Coordinates of C-alpha atoms in Angstrom, one line a residue:
X1 CA -40.9 38.4 42.6
X2 CA -43.8 39.0 44.9
X3 CA -47.2 39.4 43.2
X4 CA -50.4 41.1 44.2
X5 CA -53.5 38.7 44.5
X6 CA -56.5 40.7 43.6
X7 CA -60.1 38.9 43.9
X8 CA -62.8 40.3 41.7
X9 CA -65.9 41.4 43.6
X10 CA -69.4 41.5 42.7
X11 CA -72.1 44.3 43.1
X12 CA -75.5 43.6 44.4
X13 CA -76.9 43.9 40.9
X14 CA -74.1 41.6 39.5
X15 CA -75.0 39.2 41.9
X16 CA -78.7 39.1 41.0
X17 CA -77.6 39.1 37.5
X18 CA -75.9 36.1 38.3
X19 CA -78.6 34.1 40.1
X20 CA -80.9 35.1 37.1
X21 CA -78.4 33.3 34.6
X22 CA -78.1 30.3 36.9
X23 CA -81.9 29.9 36.9
X24 CA -82.8 30.6 33.4
X25 CA -79.7 29.2 31.8
X26 CA -79.1 26.3 34.4
X27 CA -75.7 27.4 34.9
X28 CA -73.4 26.4 37.8
X29 CA -72.4 29.5 40.0
X30 CA -68.9 29.5 38.9
X31 CA -70.0 30.0 35.2
X32 CA -72.5 32.5 35.8
X33 CA -70.1 34.5 37.9
X34 CA -67.3 34.5 35.0
X35 CA -69.8 35.4 32.4
X36 CA -71.3 38.5 34.2
X37 CA -67.6 39.7 35.0
X38 CA -67.1 39.4 31.2
X39 CA -70.3 41.6 30.8
X40 CA -72.5 39.0 29.6
X41 CA -75.7 39.6 31.3
X42 CA -78.7 38.4 29.4
X43 CA -79.8 34.9 28.2
X44 CA -79.5 35.8 24.7
X45 CA -75.9 37.1 25.1
X46 CA -75.0 33.8 27.1
X47 CA -76.3 31.6 23.9
X48 CA -74.4 33.7 21.7
X49 CA -71.2 33.6 23.7
X50 CA -71.5 29.7 24.1
X51 CA -72.1 29.3 20.4
X52 CA -70.9 31.7 18.0
X53 CA -72.5 32.4 14.8
X54 CA -71.2 33.4 11.4
X55 CA -74.6 35.2 10.5
X56 CA -73.7 37.8 13.9
X57 CA -70.8 39.2 11.7
X58 CA -71.4 42.9 11.2
X59 CA -72.2 44.3 7.8
X60 CA -68.9 45.4 6.1
X61 CA -70.6 48.0 4.5
X62 CA -70.9 50.1 7.8
X63 CA -67.0 50.3 7.5
X64 CA -65.8 54.0 6.3
X65 CA -65.2 54.4 2.6
X66 CA -65.7 50.6 2.0
X67 CA -68.1 51.1 -1.0
X68 CA -65.5 53.3 -2.5
X69 CA -62.9 50.6 -2.0
X70 CA -65.1 47.9 -3.4
X71 CA -66.3 50.0 -6.4
X72 CA -62.3 50.6 -7.0
X73 CA -61.4 46.9 -6.6
X74 CA -64.4 45.8 -9.0
X75 CA -63.2 48.5 -11.6
X76 CA -59.5 47.0 -11.4
X77 CA -60.3 43.3 -11.9
X78 CA -62.9 44.3 -14.7
X79 CA -60.1 46.0 -16.6
X80 CA -57.6 43.4 -15.8
X81 CA -55.3 45.8 -14.0
X82 CA -52.5 44.7 -11.9
X83 CA -53.1 45.1 -8.3
X84 CA -50.5 45.2 -5.4
X85 CA -51.2 43.6 -2.0
X86 CA -49.1 45.3 0.2
X87 CA -48.7 44.1 4.3
X88 CA -46.5 44.5 7.1
X89 CA -44.0 41.9 7.9
X90 CA -45.2 40.5 11.1
X91 CA -47.9 37.8 11.6
X92 CA -51.0 40.2 11.1
X93 CA -49.6 41.9 8.4
X94 CA -48.5 38.5 6.1
X95 CA -51.5 36.8 7.4
X96 CA -53.5 39.7 5.8
X97 CA -51.8 39.7 2.5
X98 CA -52.3 36.2 2.5
X99 CA -55.8 36.3 3.2
X100 CA -56.5 39.0 0.3
X101 CA -54.4 37.2 -2.2
X102 CA -56.0 33.8 -1.5
X103 CA -59.6 35.2 -2.1
X104 CA -58.7 37.2 -5.3
X105 CA -56.4 35.0 -7.1
X106 CA -59.4 33.0 -8.6
X107 CA -60.7 36.2 -10.1
X108 CA -57.3 37.8 -11.6
X109 CA -54.1 36.7 -12.8
X110 CA -52.5 40.3 -12.2
X111 CA -52.0 40.0 -8.5
X112 CA -48.6 40.8 -6.8
X113 CA -47.7 40.9 -3.2
X114 CA -45.2 43.0 -1.3
X115 CA -43.6 42.8 2.2
X116 CA -41.1 45.6 3.1
X117 CA -37.8 44.7 4.4
X118 CA -37.7 45.3 8.1
X119 CA -34.0 46.7 8.0
X120 CA -33.9 48.4 4.8
X121 CA -37.6 49.9 4.6
X122 CA -38.7 49.9 8.2
X123 CA -42.4 49.4 9.2
X124 CA -45.3 50.1 6.9
X125 CA -45.7 51.6 3.3
X126 CA -42.1 52.7 2.1
X127 CA -41.2 54.7 -0.8
X128 CA -39.0 51.9 -2.2
X129 CA -42.4 49.9 -2.3
X130 CA -44.4 52.6 -4.1
X131 CA -41.2 52.7 -6.8
X132 CA -41.7 49.0 -7.1
X133 CA -45.5 49.4 -7.9
X134 CA -44.7 52.1 -10.7
X135 CA -41.8 49.8 -12.1
X136 CA -44.4 47.0 -12.3
X137 CA -47.0 49.4 -13.9
X138 CA -49.4 48.8 -10.7
X139 CA -52.1 51.3 -10.3
X140 CA -54.0 49.9 -7.5
X141 CA -52.2 49.1 -4.1
X142 CA -54.3 47.5 -1.3
X143 CA -52.4 48.1 1.9
X144 CA -53.0 45.8 5.0
X145 CA -52.1 46.3 8.6
X146 CA -50.4 49.5 7.7
X147 CA -50.9 53.0 6.2
X148 CA -52.9 55.0 8.7
X149 CA -50.1 57.6 9.0
X150 CA -48.4 57.1 5.9
X151 CA -49.4 60.7 4.6
X152 CA -46.2 61.6 2.6
X153 CA -46.0 58.2 1.2
X154 CA -49.7 58.2 -0.1
X155 CA -49.0 61.5 -1.7
X156 CA -45.9 60.4 -3.3
X157 CA -47.9 57.2 -4.6
X158 CA -50.9 59.6 -6.0
X159 CA -48.4 61.7 -7.9
X160 CA -47.4 58.8 -9.6
X161 CA -50.8 57.9 -10.4
X162 CA -51.2 55.1 -7.8
X163 CA -54.5 54.5 -6.0
X164 CA -54.1 53.3 -2.4
X165 CA -57.1 51.1 -0.6
X166 CA -55.6 51.2 3.1
X167 CA -57.0 48.6 5.5
X168 CA -55.5 49.3 9.0
X169 CA -56.5 48.9 12.5
X170 CA -54.3 51.2 14.1
X171 CA -54.8 54.6 16.0
X172 CA -55.3 57.4 13.2
X173 CA -53.9 60.7 13.6
X174 CA -56.1 63.9 13.2
X175 CA -54.9 64.1 9.5
X176 CA -55.6 61.1 7.4
X177 CA -53.8 60.0 4.4
X178 CA -55.3 61.0 1.0
X179 CA -56.0 57.5 -0.2
X180 CA -58.8 56.7 -2.5
X181 CA -60.3 54.8 0.7
X182 CA -59.3 54.3 4.3
X183 CA -60.9 51.2 6.1
X184 CA -60.2 51.8 9.7
X185 CA -63.1 51.2 12.5
X186 CA -61.0 53.6 14.7
X187 CA -61.6 56.4 12.3
X188 CA -63.3 59.3 14.4
X189 CA -65.9 59.2 11.9
X190 CA -66.4 55.7 12.1
X191 CA -69.9 53.9 12.7
X192 CA -68.7 50.5 12.6
X193 CA -69.9 48.7 15.5
X194 CA -66.5 46.8 16.5
X195 CA -63.1 48.8 16.5
X196 CA -60.8 45.9 17.6
X197 CA -60.4 44.1 14.6
X198 CA -56.8 42.9 13.7
X199 CA -55.5 44.3 10.3
X200 CA -56.3 40.8 8.9
X201 CA -59.7 41.4 10.2
X202 CA -60.1 44.5 8.3
X203 CA -58.8 42.7 5.3
X204 CA -61.4 39.9 5.6
X205 CA -64.0 42.6 6.0
X206 CA -63.0 44.0 2.7
X207 CA -63.2 40.6 1.1
X208 CA -66.5 40.1 2.4
X209 CA -68.0 43.2 1.4
X210 CA -66.3 42.3 -2.3
X211 CA -68.0 39.1 -2.3
X212 CA -71.4 40.4 -1.1
X213 CA -71.1 43.0 -4.1
X214 CA -70.6 40.1 -6.4
X215 CA -73.0 37.6 -5.3
X216 CA -70.1 35.4 -4.2
X217 CA -71.2 32.9 -1.3
X218 CA -70.1 33.5 2.0
X219 CA -69.0 30.0 1.9
X220 CA -66.2 30.8 -0.3
X221 CA -64.6 32.9 2.4
X222 CA -64.8 30.4 5.4
X223 CA -61.5 28.8 4.2
X224 CA -59.8 32.0 5.1
X225 CA -60.7 32.3 8.9
X226 CA -57.8 30.1 9.6
X227 CA -55.9 33.4 8.9
X228 CA -58.1 35.8 11.0
X229 CA -57.8 33.3 13.8
X230 CA -53.9 33.2 13.6
X231 CA -53.7 37.2 13.4
X232 CA -56.3 37.8 16.4
X233 CA -54.1 35.4 18.4
X234 CA -50.8 36.9 17.5
X235 CA -51.5 40.3 17.6
X236 CA -53.1 40.2 20.8
X237 CA -56.4 42.0 20.1
X238 CA -59.4 41.4 22.5
X239 CA -61.2 38.1 21.6
X240 CA -64.6 39.6 22.2
X241 CA -67.6 40.3 19.8
X242 CA -66.6 40.1 16.0
X243 CA -62.8 38.9 16.7
X244 CA -64.5 36.2 18.9
X245 CA -66.8 34.9 16.3
X246 CA -63.7 35.2 13.5
X247 CA -61.2 33.3 16.0
X248 CA -63.9 30.6 16.8
X249 CA -64.5 29.6 13.3
X250 CA -61.0 30.1 12.5
X251 CA -59.7 27.4 15.0
X252 CA -62.4 25.0 13.6
X253 CA -60.9 25.6 10.1
X254 CA -57.4 25.2 11.5
X255 CA -58.5 22.1 13.4
X256 CA -60.4 20.5 10.6
X257 CA -59.3 21.4 7.2
X258 CA -56.0 23.8 7.2
X259 CA -54.7 24.8 4.1
X260 CA -51.7 23.1 2.9
X261 CA -49.1 26.1 4.0
X262 CA -50.7 26.1 7.6
X263 CA -50.5 22.5 7.9
X264 CA -46.8 22.6 7.1
X265 CA -46.2 25.1 10.0
X266 CA -48.5 23.0 12.3
X267 CA -46.3 19.7 11.5
X268 CA -43.1 21.9 12.3
X269 CA -44.7 23.3 15.4
X270 CA -45.2 19.5 16.7
X271 CA -49.1 20.1 16.5
X272 CA -50.1 17.7 14.2
X273 CA -52.9 15.5 15.6
X274 CA -53.3 18.0 18.6
X275 CA -56.3 20.3 18.9
X276 CA -54.8 23.9 18.5
X277 CA -55.8 26.5 20.8
X278 CA -55.3 30.4 20.9
X279 CA -52.1 29.6 23.2
X280 CA -50.6 27.2 20.6
X281 CA -50.8 30.2 17.6
X282 CA -49.4 32.4 20.4
X283 CA -46.4 30.2 21.5
X284 CA -45.8 28.0 18.5
X285 CA -47.4 29.0 15.2
X286 CA -47.3 32.8 15.4
X287 CA -43.5 33.1 16.5
X288 CA -42.6 31.0 13.4
X289 CA -44.4 33.2 10.9
X290 CA -43.0 36.3 12.7
X291 CA -39.4 34.7 12.4
X292 CA -39.3 35.2 8.7
X293 CA -39.8 38.9 9.0
X294 CA -37.6 39.2 11.9
X295 CA -34.3 37.1 10.5
X296 CA -34.8 37.3 6.9
X297 CA -37.7 38.8 4.7
X298 CA -41.7 38.4 5.7
X299 CA -42.2 37.5 1.9
X300 CA -41.3 33.7 2.7
X301 CA -43.8 33.6 5.6
X302 CA -46.7 34.7 2.8
X303 CA -45.0 32.2 0.1
X304 CA -45.8 29.6 2.8
X305 CA -49.4 30.6 3.7
X306 CA -50.2 30.7 -0.2
X307 CA -48.5 27.4 -0.9
X308 CA -50.6 24.9 -3.0
X309 CA -48.3 21.8 -2.8
X310 CA -46.9 19.8 0.2
X311 CA -43.3 20.1 -1.2
X312 CA -43.3 23.7 -1.2
X313 CA -45.0 23.9 2.4
X314 CA -42.6 21.5 3.6
X315 CA -39.6 23.2 2.5
X316 CA -40.9 26.7 3.5
X317 CA -41.8 25.5 6.9
X318 CA -38.3 23.9 7.7
X319 CA -36.6 27.3 6.6
X320 CA -39.1 29.1 9.0
X321 CA -38.5 26.6 11.7
X322 CA -34.9 27.4 11.4
X323 CA -35.3 31.1 11.5
X324 CA -37.3 30.6 14.6
X325 CA -34.4 28.9 16.4
X326 CA -32.0 31.5 15.2
X327 CA -34.2 34.3 16.6
X328 CA -34.4 32.3 20.0
X329 CA -30.9 32.0 20.2
X330 CA -30.3 35.6 19.2
X331 CA -33.4 36.6 21.6
X332 CA -31.3 34.9 24.6
X333 CA -28.1 36.7 23.8
X334 CA -29.7 40.1 23.6
X335 CA -31.9 39.5 26.5
X336 CA -28.7 38.7 28.6
X337 CA -27.0 41.8 27.7
X338 CA -29.5 44.0 28.2
X339 CA -29.7 42.5 31.8
X340 CA -26.1 43.2 32.1
X341 CA -26.9 46.9 31.2
X342 CA -29.6 47.2 33.7
X343 CA -27.5 45.6 36.4
X344 CA -25.5 48.7 35.8
X345 CA -28.1 51.1 36.9
X346 CA -27.1 52.6 40.2
X347 CA -30.4 51.5 41.7
X348 CA -33.3 49.9 40.0
X349 CA -35.7 50.9 42.4
X350 CA -35.1 54.5 41.2
X351 CA -36.1 53.7 37.8
X352 CA -39.9 53.6 37.2
X353 CA -39.0 53.1 33.4
X354 CA -36.2 51.3 31.5
X355 CA -34.7 52.3 28.4
X356 CA -31.7 50.4 27.1
X357 CA -29.6 50.8 23.8
X358 CA -26.7 49.1 21.9
X359 CA -26.2 49.8 17.9
X360 CA -25.4 46.4 17.5
X361 CA -28.4 44.5 18.4
X362 CA -30.5 42.8 16.1
X363 CA -33.7 44.5 15.1
X364 CA -35.6 41.7 14.2
X365 CA -35.9 40.8 18.2
X366 CA -35.8 43.9 20.1
X367 CA -39.5 43.8 20.7
X368 CA -39.4 40.3 22.3
X369 CA -36.5 41.4 24.4
X370 CA -38.6 44.4 25.6
X371 CA -41.3 42.1 26.7
X372 CA -38.7 40.0 28.6
X373 CA -37.6 43.3 30.3
X374 CA -41.1 44.1 31.3
X375 CA -42.0 40.6 32.5
X376 CA -38.6 40.5 34.9
X377 CA -38.6 43.9 36.1
X378 CA -42.4 45.1 35.6
X379 CA -41.6 48.6 34.6
X380 CA -42.2 50.0 30.9
X381 CA -39.3 49.1 29.0
X382 CA -37.8 50.4 25.5
X383 CA -35.2 48.5 23.8
X384 CA -33.3 50.6 21.0
X385 CA -30.8 49.5 18.4
X386 CA -29.3 51.4 15.3
X387 CA -30.8 50.5 11.9
X388 CA -29.4 52.2 8.9
X389 CA -29.1 56.1 9.9
X390 CA -31.7 56.0 12.6
X391 CA -32.1 54.6 16.4
X392 CA -35.1 52.4 16.1
X393 CA -36.8 50.8 19.2
X394 CA -39.8 48.6 20.4
X395 CA -41.5 49.4 23.9
X396 CA -43.7 47.3 25.9
X397 CA -46.1 48.5 29.0
X398 CA -47.4 47.5 32.2
X399 CA -50.9 47.4 33.5
X400 CA -52.0 51.0 34.1
X401 CA -49.5 52.9 31.9
X402 CA -50.2 54.0 28.3
X403 CA -47.2 53.4 26.3
X404 CA -48.6 54.9 22.8
X405 CA -49.3 58.1 24.9
X406 CA -46.0 58.2 26.6
X407 CA -44.1 57.8 23.2
X408 CA -46.7 60.5 21.6
X409 CA -45.6 62.9 24.3
X410 CA -42.0 62.4 22.8
X411 CA -43.1 63.0 19.4
X412 CA -41.2 66.0 18.4
X413 CA -38.1 63.9 19.0
X414 CA -39.1 60.9 16.8
X415 CA -39.1 60.4 13.4
X416 CA -41.8 57.8 13.4
X417 CA -43.8 56.2 15.7
X418 CA -47.0 53.9 16.5
X419 CA -48.6 51.3 18.1
X420 CA -51.2 51.1 21.0
X421 CA -51.6 51.1 24.9
X422 CA -49.2 48.1 25.7
X423 CA -46.9 48.2 22.7
X424 CA -45.1 50.8 20.6
X425 CA -42.5 51.1 17.8
X426 CA -40.6 54.2 17.0
X427 CA -37.8 55.5 15.4
X428 CA -35.4 58.8 16.3
X429 CA -32.3 60.4 15.2
X430 CA -29.0 59.7 17.0
X431 CA -28.8 63.4 18.3
X432 CA -32.3 63.0 20.1
X433 CA -31.4 59.9 21.9
X434 CA -30.2 61.3 25.3
X435 CA -33.3 63.9 25.3
X436 CA -35.7 60.9 24.3
X437 CA -34.2 58.9 27.2
X438 CA -34.6 61.9 29.8
X439 CA -38.0 62.6 28.7
X440 CA -39.5 59.2 28.7
X441 CA -37.9 58.5 32.2
X442 CA -39.5 61.5 33.4
X443 CA -43.0 60.6 31.9
X444 CA -42.8 57.1 33.7
X445 CA -41.4 58.7 36.9
X446 CA -44.4 60.9 37.2
X447 CA -47.1 58.7 35.8
X448 CA -45.9 54.9 37.2
X449 CA -47.1 54.2 40.5
X450 CA -45.0 51.9 43.1
X451 CA -48.4 49.7 43.2
X452 CA -48.1 49.4 39.4
X453 CA -44.7 47.8 39.6
X454 CA -46.0 44.8 41.6
X455 CA -47.4 42.4 39.1
X456 CA -50.9 41.6 39.8
X457 CA -52.9 38.8 39.5
X458 CA -56.6 38.9 38.8
X459 CA -58.5 36.2 40.6
X460 CA -61.9 35.6 39.2
X461 CA -63.1 33.1 42.0
X462 CA -62.4 31.2 45.2
X463 CA -63.4 27.7 44.9
X464 CA -62.6 24.3 46.7
X465 CA -60.8 21.4 45.3
X466 CA -63.7 19.4 44.6
X467 CA -65.2 22.1 42.5
X468 CA -62.1 21.3 40.0
X469 CA -63.9 18.6 38.1
X470 CA -65.2 17.3 34.4
X471 CA -68.3 19.6 34.7
X472 CA -66.5 22.5 35.5
X473 CA -64.1 21.7 32.6
X474 CA -66.7 21.1 30.1
X475 CA -68.3 24.5 30.8
X476 CA -65.1 26.3 30.6
X477 CA -64.2 24.9 27.4
X478 CA -67.7 26.3 26.1
X479 CA -66.1 29.9 27.1
X480 CA -63.0 29.4 24.9
X481 CA -61.2 30.9 22.8
X482 CA -59.8 32.8 25.7
X483 CA -57.3 35.9 25.1
X484 CA -57.8 39.6 26.0
X485 CA -60.8 40.6 27.5
X486 CA -62.0 37.0 27.8
X487 CA -58.8 35.8 29.6
X488 CA -58.7 32.2 30.9
X489 CA -60.4 32.4 34.4
X490 CA -58.0 32.3 37.4
X491 CA -59.1 30.3 40.3
X492 CA -58.1 30.6 44.2
X493 CA -58.0 27.7 46.7
X494 CA -56.9 28.2 50.1
X495 CA -55.6 25.8 52.8
X496 CA -54.6 23.2 50.5
X497 CA -52.0 20.7 51.1
X498 CA -49.8 17.9 49.8
X499 CA -51.4 14.2 49.4
X500 CA -48.0 13.0 50.3
X501 CA -47.0 12.3 46.8
X502 CA -45.9 15.9 45.6
X503 CA -42.4 16.5 44.1
X504 CA -39.8 18.0 42.5
X505 CA -39.6 17.6 38.7
X506 CA -37.5 18.9 35.6
X507 CA -34.0 18.3 34.5
X508 CA -32.6 20.9 37.0
X509 CA -35.4 20.4 39.5
X510 CA -37.1 23.7 38.9
X511 CA -40.6 22.4 38.9
X512 CA -43.4 21.1 41.0
X513 CA -45.6 18.5 40.2
X514 CA -48.2 18.5 42.8
X515 CA -51.2 16.3 44.3
X516 CA -53.1 18.5 46.6
X517 CA -56.3 18.0 48.8
X518 CA -58.3 20.4 50.8
X519 CA -61.1 19.8 53.4
X520 CA -63.6 19.5 50.5
X521 CA -61.8 16.6 48.8
X522 CA -60.7 13.1 49.5
X523 CA -58.9 12.4 46.4
X524 CA -55.9 14.7 45.2
X525 CA -56.2 17.4 42.5
X526 CA -53.2 17.4 40.2
X527 CA -51.3 20.4 39.6
X528 CA -47.9 21.7 37.8
X529 CA -46.1 24.8 39.1
X530 CA -43.3 25.5 36.7
X531 CA -40.2 27.4 38.3
X532 CA -41.4 27.0 41.7
X533 CA -39.4 24.4 43.3
X534 CA -38.6 26.7 46.1
X535 CA -41.9 26.1 47.6
X536 CA -41.1 22.1 47.5
X537 CA -40.0 21.7 51.2
X538 CA -42.6 23.7 52.6
X539 CA -45.1 21.8 51.0
X540 CA -44.1 18.5 51.1
X541 CA -43.7 19.2 55.0
X542 CA -47.5 19.3 55.3
X543 CA -48.1 22.8 55.8
X544 CA -51.1 24.5 54.1
X545 CA -50.8 27.0 51.2
X546 CA -53.2 28.8 49.3
X547 CA -52.7 28.7 45.4
X548 CA -53.9 30.6 42.4
X549 CA -54.3 28.7 39.0
X550 CA -55.8 27.8 35.8
X551 CA -57.5 24.6 34.9
X552 CA -56.2 22.8 31.9
X553 CA -56.7 19.6 30.3
X554 CA -53.7 17.2 30.2
X555 CA -53.3 14.7 27.7
X556 CA -50.6 12.2 28.1
X557 CA -50.5 8.6 26.5
X558 CA -54.1 9.1 25.1
X559 CA -55.4 9.6 28.4
X560 CA -57.2 13.0 29.1
X561 CA -57.2 14.4 32.9
X562 CA -57.7 17.5 34.8
X563 CA -54.7 19.5 35.8
X564 CA -54.4 22.9 37.5
X565 CA -51.8 24.9 36.1
X566 CA -50.4 27.0 39.3
X567 CA -49.6 30.9 38.7
X568 CA -48.5 31.6 42.3
X569 CA -48.3 29.8 46.0
X570 CA -48.4 31.4 49.2
X571 CA -48.5 30.3 52.7
X572 CA -51.8 29.9 54.0
X573 CA -51.2 32.4 57.2
X574 CA -50.4 35.3 54.5
X575 CA -52.6 37.9 53.5
X576 CA -54.7 36.2 50.6
X577 CA -56.5 38.7 48.4
X578 CA -57.2 42.4 48.2

């Protein structure tokens, strides 16, 4: 698929700011440029960015309703009440439940946790979960990563004398549930300084406020930051502001002294002895935790995250690893079937949106399949299946198309929906399916532009190969952790050529291992280009090419070296960037 390269530009004011940062902070031009692009424009901001501090976390008591939430929790603990900690079945929900449970268990023997079944109950607070609380004599439920739209369910609970404290980070509707307290920085009346916390992050702020109200040292919370890092990475929230601090120190905890349960996942993920990054969480740790809720029940993921002995951690990790293998096979099969449906479309070019449905598909993997379809066809995609009496689906979007808004515009056809700009979930009755497909496709046809259907690579800076060195690598490491709104920098180099040693690698010869030089360099810079072996002959014939890439550390046999991770390759005589 052809990609559009887009080089970020600087205004005159940004250029002056860049020069000021170079001078005051003694930064190399590349780094000062990257910082300005990320909105970091003062020396003080640079210092805080390079060295996050837990002292810069916001006051949790700025969160709406948090005084009421802390007061009710203190009352419950003081009266030795039973407390149910309730969370969604994905990584954010299970990590949030684990965080709150782990922090509160030294103060109560009356805790229980509940994860709804994806297939029997669906997303969020369920009537079955409330009935469970009533059966157990529970009068306080702490809901995490869900509940902001559970108006009818919270009313049902209130009629049974059950109080709800909702800790959510999703967008609320105009009407809020009649809960005892609703902690959500996206509330219209919120004055909390940062609105992009994960669900687990909101749970952390609640526990921070509880600790402050009871003179519990902040140090007692720090071991829980491994869970905030896992949720932030897996839920793809911006790694800026408070999230950057929570992720930064969470990674320190993960790499320095992980809990027994997380160490079990690290081991089965093949990460033992390796420095764990956000990417490792996204691609290895997160999917395994998620697999529990996708293939079985998310409760087993919580059991693992709460494990206190290595035997339990090893058993649960092995189970979850197997669920992940099963998930991968099912994901592959359903993706192939979805592609076959799309192949039958009369003309894919006439479809600015994709909706596919098969009642037999496994509900637990349709979100992954939607992501794969969006990546392959570069169009907003909705994947639907049958679950109990309803059709349920997951939707994924492309840059510039607000998936949540599109789904919201179909709300009269839906039983339930939720999500954000790039990902959403929904359910509807079968009789509304045809109308939903027609309306969604109409919205996509009117709003998606031809330019949006061309994948875009945003390039931060054009550099020479001689600048790809240890000094740059060390400075880039200070900018981590990388993620949304602090993406790993993408560089571009023009007119590079083969040193004479580049070759095709991989079992099926699909990849390129490159050794490249340009007019600035005498020694080759190493690169890997996955799935780009079609360029091999052109490059090894000595033709100049332009490349865009990220810069990585490659550790092999104990030796660390710099390697470019190629994102795209073009002949040098083509149009470089827009």
